[in-house]
XYZ file of C-alpha atoms in Angstrom:
221
model
C -41.476 0.471 -5.113
C -39.393 3.022 -3.293
C -37.581 5.756 -5.170
C -33.800 5.480 -5.498
C -31.970 7.360 -2.788
C -29.771 10.267 -3.911
C -26.014 10.094 -3.524
C -25.242 11.240 0.046
C -22.249 13.275 -1.127
C -22.154 14.820 -4.581
C -20.476 17.928 -6.011
C -20.873 19.504 -9.423
C -18.782 21.882 -11.485
C -19.219 24.744 -9.020
C -17.047 22.833 -6.530
C -14.976 20.557 -8.771
C -13.875 23.388 -11.051
C -12.836 25.603 -8.130
C -9.423 24.292 -7.037
C -9.552 25.731 -3.517
C -13.069 24.375 -2.929
C -12.243 20.959 -4.420
C -9.077 20.634 -2.341
C -10.935 21.380 0.886
C -13.018 18.268 0.272
C -11.091 15.061 0.850
C -11.872 11.355 0.512
C -10.452 8.436 2.484
C -10.630 4.632 2.146
C -9.405 1.947 4.559
C -8.708 -1.762 4.078
C -9.290 -2.916 7.670
C -5.645 -3.839 8.337
C -3.973 -0.441 8.699
C -3.657 0.458 5.020
C -5.525 3.294 3.377
C -5.904 5.535 0.337
C -6.723 9.227 0.502
C -6.793 12.376 -1.601
C -8.767 15.430 -2.626
C -11.760 15.868 -4.899
C -9.473 17.908 -7.190
C -7.071 14.975 -7.532
C -4.171 16.955 -6.108
C -1.867 15.879 -3.302
C -2.018 18.382 -0.456
C -0.777 16.237 2.463
C 2.036 13.742 3.065
C -0.710 11.263 3.840
C -2.366 11.431 0.433
C -1.813 8.529 -1.935
C -3.394 5.550 -3.659
C -1.767 3.020 -1.338
C -0.355 3.652 2.113
C 0.412 0.210 3.519
C 1.910 -1.248 6.723
C 4.961 -2.899 5.150
C 5.791 -4.405 8.556
C 2.246 -5.161 9.765
C 0.678 -3.822 11.805
C 3.254 -1.001 11.901
C 5.530 0.688 9.393
C 3.010 2.442 7.178
C 4.658 3.670 3.986
C 3.492 5.529 0.919
C 3.755 2.880 -1.806
C 1.718 4.390 -4.678
C 1.310 8.155 -4.754
C -0.823 8.788 -7.847
C -2.277 7.414 -11.056
C -2.185 10.298 -13.536
C -4.361 9.482 -16.544
C -4.476 11.262 -19.903
C -7.105 10.575 -22.561
C -6.010 11.075 -26.190
C -7.637 10.641 -29.592
C -4.505 11.044 -31.721
C -4.725 14.822 -32.025
C -6.248 16.013 -28.774
C -5.306 15.244 -25.194
C -7.277 15.638 -21.979
C -5.347 15.363 -18.685
C -7.571 13.757 -16.061
C -5.426 14.913 -13.152
C -4.074 18.034 -11.489
C -0.672 18.682 -9.907
C 0.656 21.439 -7.668
C 4.354 22.313 -7.980
C 6.770 24.069 -5.664
C 7.150 26.922 -8.147
C 3.504 27.797 -7.584
C 2.449 26.403 -10.950
C -0.656 24.261 -11.256
C -0.188 21.962 -14.227
C -2.041 20.310 -15.688
C -5.457 21.568 -14.628
C -7.512 18.456 -15.072
C -9.975 19.537 -12.373
C -11.406 21.998 -14.901
C -12.711 18.983 -16.854
C -14.482 17.582 -13.805
C -18.223 17.444 -14.291
C -18.966 15.841 -10.934
C -17.676 13.965 -7.911
C -19.766 11.660 -5.765
C -19.526 8.832 -3.288
C -21.127 5.710 -4.731
C -21.550 3.944 -1.414
C -17.969 4.201 -0.131
C -16.392 4.497 -3.588
C -15.140 7.950 -4.671
C -16.261 8.501 -8.263
C -15.284 11.273 -10.664
C -16.804 12.118 -14.068
C -14.683 14.069 -16.558
C -16.206 15.817 -19.578
C -13.851 15.535 -22.569
C -15.802 17.298 -25.288
C -18.423 14.814 -26.468
C -17.313 11.899 -24.265
C -17.440 11.266 -20.553
C -14.869 9.330 -18.519
C -15.739 7.909 -15.126
C -12.935 7.213 -12.649
C -13.364 5.085 -9.520
C -11.029 4.109 -6.687
C -11.628 1.383 -4.126
C -9.679 -0.947 -1.821
C -9.924 -4.662 -1.172
C -10.868 -5.365 2.419
C -8.160 -7.179 4.347
C -5.528 -6.721 1.633
C -3.030 -4.016 0.706
C -4.663 -3.665 -2.699
C -6.062 -0.561 -4.379
C -8.080 -0.582 -7.591
C -8.261 2.378 -9.954
C -10.645 2.053 -12.904
C -11.695 4.280 -15.778
C -14.840 3.776 -17.856
C -15.968 5.447 -21.082
C -19.610 6.354 -21.337
C -21.758 8.990 -23.002
C -21.096 10.403 -26.451
C -19.513 8.864 -29.506
C -15.756 9.460 -29.829
C -14.658 10.999 -33.109
C -11.310 9.195 -33.190
C -9.477 6.283 -31.635
C -9.280 6.870 -27.909
C -6.346 5.820 -25.748
C -5.887 6.129 -22.020
C -2.327 6.502 -20.756
C -1.820 6.188 -17.000
C 1.370 7.130 -15.166
C 1.702 5.379 -11.827
C 3.958 7.213 -9.393
C 5.410 4.754 -6.879
C 7.432 5.388 -3.752
C 8.620 3.729 -0.544
C 8.734 6.395 2.146
C 7.457 6.511 5.690
C 4.077 8.194 5.491
C 5.211 10.857 7.959
C 8.358 11.710 5.990
C 9.693 12.779 2.608
C 11.824 11.152 -0.089
C 15.149 12.393 -1.412
C 16.881 11.354 -4.647
C 18.872 8.207 -3.961
C 16.530 6.994 -1.192
C 14.413 5.086 -3.684
C 16.106 2.644 -6.060
C 13.938 -0.460 -6.557
C 14.362 -3.347 -8.979
C 11.659 -3.366 -11.644
C 10.654 -6.680 -13.188
C 8.103 -7.825 -15.744
C 6.252 -6.357 -18.692
C 2.952 -6.673 -20.505
C 0.004 -6.866 -18.119
C 2.025 -7.268 -14.902
C 4.995 -5.482 -13.391
C 6.737 -5.870 -10.038
C 8.578 -3.164 -8.127
C 10.940 -5.051 -5.818
C 12.545 -3.629 -2.707
C 14.986 -6.431 -1.782
C 14.516 -7.857 1.714
C 11.615 -5.477 2.283
C 8.475 -5.654 0.136
C 7.223 -6.115 -3.427
C 4.629 -3.957 -5.175
C 2.743 -5.759 -7.938
C 0.973 -3.692 -10.600
C -1.570 -5.292 -12.908
C -3.426 -3.866 -15.897
C -6.726 -5.110 -17.264
C -7.040 -4.674 -21.008
C -3.733 -2.856 -21.348
C 0.026 -3.127 -21.033
C 2.555 -1.773 -18.535
C 6.008 -0.365 -19.285
C 8.575 0.674 -16.687
C 10.122 4.140 -16.691
C 12.817 5.270 -14.275
C 11.762 8.908 -14.039
C 12.072 10.983 -10.885
C 9.244 13.380 -10.008
C 10.062 15.976 -7.377
C 9.042 19.385 -6.075
C 5.369 18.594 -5.558
C 3.759 21.303 -3.469
C 1.836 19.985 -0.445
C 0.082 23.162 0.731
C -1.415 21.720 3.933
C 2.025 20.550 5.090
C 3.588 23.837 4.029
C 1.028 25.818 6.037
C 1.608 23.639 9.092
C 5.369 24.260 8.810
């Protein structure tokens, strides 16, 4: 029997916990029809082209950012662990979920993060379905015995901008339909984004997030 091969790309705390080092390392997935997902090991957005789903809404052209992020927070009733990191135009970095990162690796083509939340570990994976504008984002609990009742809250940040451009308030006003395990974000006469949850429920919120800092774009001018 041959020994198992090591992960070809793997980083530990020395990289994951260093924001500059983790942001220099980027991952990218493609679906074979012009759509893709991309980001940094740190989980931050540093380019216009980072997001969970960039899809050709008028195939094979018209690539738009459809889903920007999935910001997850683990709670046990009293404590909370943000499993994401954001950069803001003010210069603030909040929250600093990269400091909880124990490791990042590529499992085949699948980017995989492991967060250390005291005695428990949370694994996060992202992958795309070949030939479809579909991205999967999954979290798994393993290692350690939780002291309380754990909950995972995920905020999905959706958009509808050209992947070369930016969005201004008023440019994005979709119709949101559904509840429970499925929700649809409808852009009339354009496209529909369907969001599904496995083992959870989805609720719509009309919040506007702005002033993200994209340092690579800022440096390029």
